[in-house]
Coordinates of C-alpha atoms in Angstrom, one line a residue:
X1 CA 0.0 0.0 0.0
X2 CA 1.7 3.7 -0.8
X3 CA -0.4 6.0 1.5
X4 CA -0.1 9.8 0.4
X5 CA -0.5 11.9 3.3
X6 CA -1.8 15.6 2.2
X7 CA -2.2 18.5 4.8
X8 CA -4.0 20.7 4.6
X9 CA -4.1 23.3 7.2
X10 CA -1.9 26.9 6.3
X11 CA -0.1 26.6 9.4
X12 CA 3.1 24.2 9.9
X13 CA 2.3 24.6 13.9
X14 CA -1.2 23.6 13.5
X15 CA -2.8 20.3 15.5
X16 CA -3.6 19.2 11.8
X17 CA 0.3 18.8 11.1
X18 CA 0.4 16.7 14.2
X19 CA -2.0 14.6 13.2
X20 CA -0.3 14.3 9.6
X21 CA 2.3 13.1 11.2
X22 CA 1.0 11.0 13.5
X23 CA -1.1 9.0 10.7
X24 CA 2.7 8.9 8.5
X25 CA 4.0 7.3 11.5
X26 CA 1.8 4.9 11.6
X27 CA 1.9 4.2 8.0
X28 CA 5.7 3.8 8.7
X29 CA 5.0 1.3 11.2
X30 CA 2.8 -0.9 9.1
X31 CA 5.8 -0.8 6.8
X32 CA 3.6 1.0 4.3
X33 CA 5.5 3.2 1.8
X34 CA 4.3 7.1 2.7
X35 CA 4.8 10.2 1.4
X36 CA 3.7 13.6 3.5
X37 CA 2.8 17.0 1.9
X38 CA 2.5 19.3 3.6
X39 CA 0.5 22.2 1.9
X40 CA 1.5 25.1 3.2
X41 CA 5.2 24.2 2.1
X42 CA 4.1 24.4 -1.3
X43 CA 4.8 27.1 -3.7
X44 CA 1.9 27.6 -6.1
X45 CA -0.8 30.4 -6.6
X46 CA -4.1 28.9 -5.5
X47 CA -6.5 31.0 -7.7
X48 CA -7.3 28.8 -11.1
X49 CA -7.6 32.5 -13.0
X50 CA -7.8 31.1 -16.7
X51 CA -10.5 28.3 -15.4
X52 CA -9.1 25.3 -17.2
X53 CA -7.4 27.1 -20.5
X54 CA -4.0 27.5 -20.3
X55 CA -2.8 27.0 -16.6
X56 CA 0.6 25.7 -16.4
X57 CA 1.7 23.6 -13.0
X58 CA 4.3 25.2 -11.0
X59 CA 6.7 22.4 -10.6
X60 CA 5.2 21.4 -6.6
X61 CA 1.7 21.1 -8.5
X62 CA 3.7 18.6 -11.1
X63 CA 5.0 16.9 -8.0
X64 CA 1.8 16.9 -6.2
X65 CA 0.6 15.3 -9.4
X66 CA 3.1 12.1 -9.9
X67 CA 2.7 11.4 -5.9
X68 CA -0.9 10.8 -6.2
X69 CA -0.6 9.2 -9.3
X70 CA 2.0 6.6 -7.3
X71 CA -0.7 6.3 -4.3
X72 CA -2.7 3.9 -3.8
X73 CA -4.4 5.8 -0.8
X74 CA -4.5 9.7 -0.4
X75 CA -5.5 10.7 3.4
X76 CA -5.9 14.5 3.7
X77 CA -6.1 16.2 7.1
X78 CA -7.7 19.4 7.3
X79 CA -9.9 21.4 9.2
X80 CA -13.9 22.9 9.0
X81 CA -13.6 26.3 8.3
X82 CA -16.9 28.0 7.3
X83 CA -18.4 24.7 6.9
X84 CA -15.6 22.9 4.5
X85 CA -12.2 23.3 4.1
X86 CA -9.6 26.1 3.8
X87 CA -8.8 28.2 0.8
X88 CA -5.0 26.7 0.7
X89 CA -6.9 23.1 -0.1
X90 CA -9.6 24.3 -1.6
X91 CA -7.0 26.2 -4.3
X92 CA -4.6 23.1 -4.3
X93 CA -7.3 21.0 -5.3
X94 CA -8.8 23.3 -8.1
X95 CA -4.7 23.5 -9.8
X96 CA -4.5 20.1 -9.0
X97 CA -7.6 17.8 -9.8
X98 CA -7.7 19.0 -13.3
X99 CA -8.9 18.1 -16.8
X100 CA -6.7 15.4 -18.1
X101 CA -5.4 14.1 -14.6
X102 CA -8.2 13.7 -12.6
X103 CA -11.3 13.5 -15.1
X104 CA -11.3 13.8 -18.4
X105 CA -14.4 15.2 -20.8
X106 CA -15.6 12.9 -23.9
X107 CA -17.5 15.0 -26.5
X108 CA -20.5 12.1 -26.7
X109 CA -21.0 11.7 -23.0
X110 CA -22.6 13.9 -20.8
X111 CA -20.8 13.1 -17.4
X112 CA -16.4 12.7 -17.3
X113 CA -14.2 9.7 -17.8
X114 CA -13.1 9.3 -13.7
X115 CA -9.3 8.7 -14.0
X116 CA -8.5 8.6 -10.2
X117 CA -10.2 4.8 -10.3
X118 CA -8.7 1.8 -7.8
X119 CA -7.7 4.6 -5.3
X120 CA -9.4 4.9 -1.7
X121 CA -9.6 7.6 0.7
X122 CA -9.5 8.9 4.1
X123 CA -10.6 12.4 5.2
X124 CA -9.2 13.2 8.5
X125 CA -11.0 16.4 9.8
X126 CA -11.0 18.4 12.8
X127 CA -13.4 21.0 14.0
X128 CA -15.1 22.9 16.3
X129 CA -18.6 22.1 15.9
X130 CA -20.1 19.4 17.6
X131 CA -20.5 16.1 15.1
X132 CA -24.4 15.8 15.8
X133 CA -24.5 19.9 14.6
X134 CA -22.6 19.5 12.0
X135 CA -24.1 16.4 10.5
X136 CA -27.9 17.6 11.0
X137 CA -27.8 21.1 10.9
X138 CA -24.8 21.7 8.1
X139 CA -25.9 18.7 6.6
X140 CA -21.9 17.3 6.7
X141 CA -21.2 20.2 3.8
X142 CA -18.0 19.4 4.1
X143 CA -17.4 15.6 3.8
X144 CA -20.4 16.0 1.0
X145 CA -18.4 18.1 -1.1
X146 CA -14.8 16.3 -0.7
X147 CA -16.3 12.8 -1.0
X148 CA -18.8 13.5 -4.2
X149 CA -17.9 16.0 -5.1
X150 CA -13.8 15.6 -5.6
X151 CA -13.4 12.5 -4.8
X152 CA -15.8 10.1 -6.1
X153 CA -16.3 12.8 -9.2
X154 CA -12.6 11.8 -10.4
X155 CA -13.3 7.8 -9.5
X156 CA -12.0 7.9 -5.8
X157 CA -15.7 6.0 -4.3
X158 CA -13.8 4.2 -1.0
X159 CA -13.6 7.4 1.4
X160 CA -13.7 7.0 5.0
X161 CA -14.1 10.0 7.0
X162 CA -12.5 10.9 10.6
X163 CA -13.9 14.0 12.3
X164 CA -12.7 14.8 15.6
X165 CA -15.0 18.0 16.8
X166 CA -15.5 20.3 19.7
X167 CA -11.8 20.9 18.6
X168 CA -11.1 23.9 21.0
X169 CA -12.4 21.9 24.4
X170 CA -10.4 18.7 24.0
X171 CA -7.8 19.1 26.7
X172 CA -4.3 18.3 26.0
X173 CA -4.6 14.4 27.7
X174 CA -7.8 13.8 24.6
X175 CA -5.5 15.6 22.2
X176 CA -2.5 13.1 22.6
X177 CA -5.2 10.3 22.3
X178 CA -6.5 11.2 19.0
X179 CA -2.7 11.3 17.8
X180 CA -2.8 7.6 19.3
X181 CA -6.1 6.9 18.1
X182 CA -4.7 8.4 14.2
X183 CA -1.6 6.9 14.4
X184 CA -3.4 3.2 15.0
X185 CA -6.3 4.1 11.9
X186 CA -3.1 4.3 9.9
X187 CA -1.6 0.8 11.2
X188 CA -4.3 -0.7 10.4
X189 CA -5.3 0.4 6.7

C-alpha cells in the first residue's frame, strides 16, 4: 500500500500537522511506503484564474501530481472552516484535480471519464462544531463536497471520514489520544 498523506491546514504549527504526522507514523509502522505534503510548504498560486485554459503547473503542483498518481491511498487532514475546508486546499485542489489528470471530458458523453479509479480515501478532519450539529444542521457540507464532489467525481468512491470535533475543548490528555487513536487508523489500513 503507498499512503499519500496531504495536509492541509496553512499553518506548519497547527494540530492538523500533528495529526499528519502521527497517521505517517503509523503508515511507517505498518511498513507501508508514505509520502507527506505538507500544503502550506508548497509554492503555487491557489486561484485557477484562466479556469481550465491554459494553466501551467508550478513544478510542486507537477510533484503533487506524480505522488498521487503513485498512491494507492491519499488521506488529507484538514480542518472545518466555514463549513468545508480552507482556501490553501480548496486552491490546491482546483490547480491540482484537473482536466486530463483527474477526469477527463468525452464530446458524446454527458458526465467525465473518472481517471483517479482503484484509489481509496480517508478524510481526517478536525473541528469545532459538535459532530451531531454538524451532520444535521450543516448537513456534513463538508465531507459532502470532498467525498462527491472531488473525490468520487474523479473515481476515488472508497472514502472513509474521521472527524474529531468540539476541537477547542479537548484538553491536552484527549488531544495526545486522538494522535494515538490516528496513528493506529493508519496501522491498520
Amino acid at each position: 500500500m503507498k499512503t499519500l498523506i496531504i495536509n492541509g491546514h496553512p499553518n506548519k504549527n497547527s494540530y492538523c500537522s500533528q495529526l499528519a504526522a502521527a497517521y505517517y507514523s503509523g503508515a511507517q509502522k505498518r511498513n507501508s511506503e508514505a509520502h507527506l505534503l505538507h500544503l502550506y510548504e508548497l509554492h503555487f498560486d491557489v486561484s485557477l484564474k484562466d479556469g481550465y485554459s491554459g494553466n501551467l503547473l508550478e513544478p510542486d503542483l507537477l510533484r503533487a501530481q506524480e505522488l498521487i498518481t503513485w498512491s494507492d491511498h491519499i488521506v488529507f487532514v484538514y480542518p472545518t472552516w466555514w463549513w468545508t475546508m480552507p482556501a490553501l486546499l480548496k486552491g490546491f485542489i482546483d490547480r491540482v484535480f484537473v482536466p486530463g489528470f483527474a477526469f477527463k471530458y468525452e464530446s458524446d458523453k454527458p458526465l467525465p471519464e473518472k481517471l483517479l479509479k482503484h484509489k481509496t480515501a480517508t478524510l481526517l478532519v478536525t473541528m469545532d462544531s459538535p459532530k451531531w450539529y454538524y451532520r444535521w444542521w450543516m448537513k456534513n457540507a463538508g465531507h459532502w463536497v470532498m467525498k462527491q464532489g472531488v473525490l468520487a467525481f474523479c473515481g476515488i468512491n472508497k472514502t472513509k471520514v474521521v472527524t474529531i470535533d468540539q476541537i477547542r475543548k479537548l484538553t491536552p490528555q484527549q488531544r495526545h489520544r486522538w494522535i494515538e487513536k490516528v496513528e493506529a487508523i493508519a496501522m491498520q489500513r
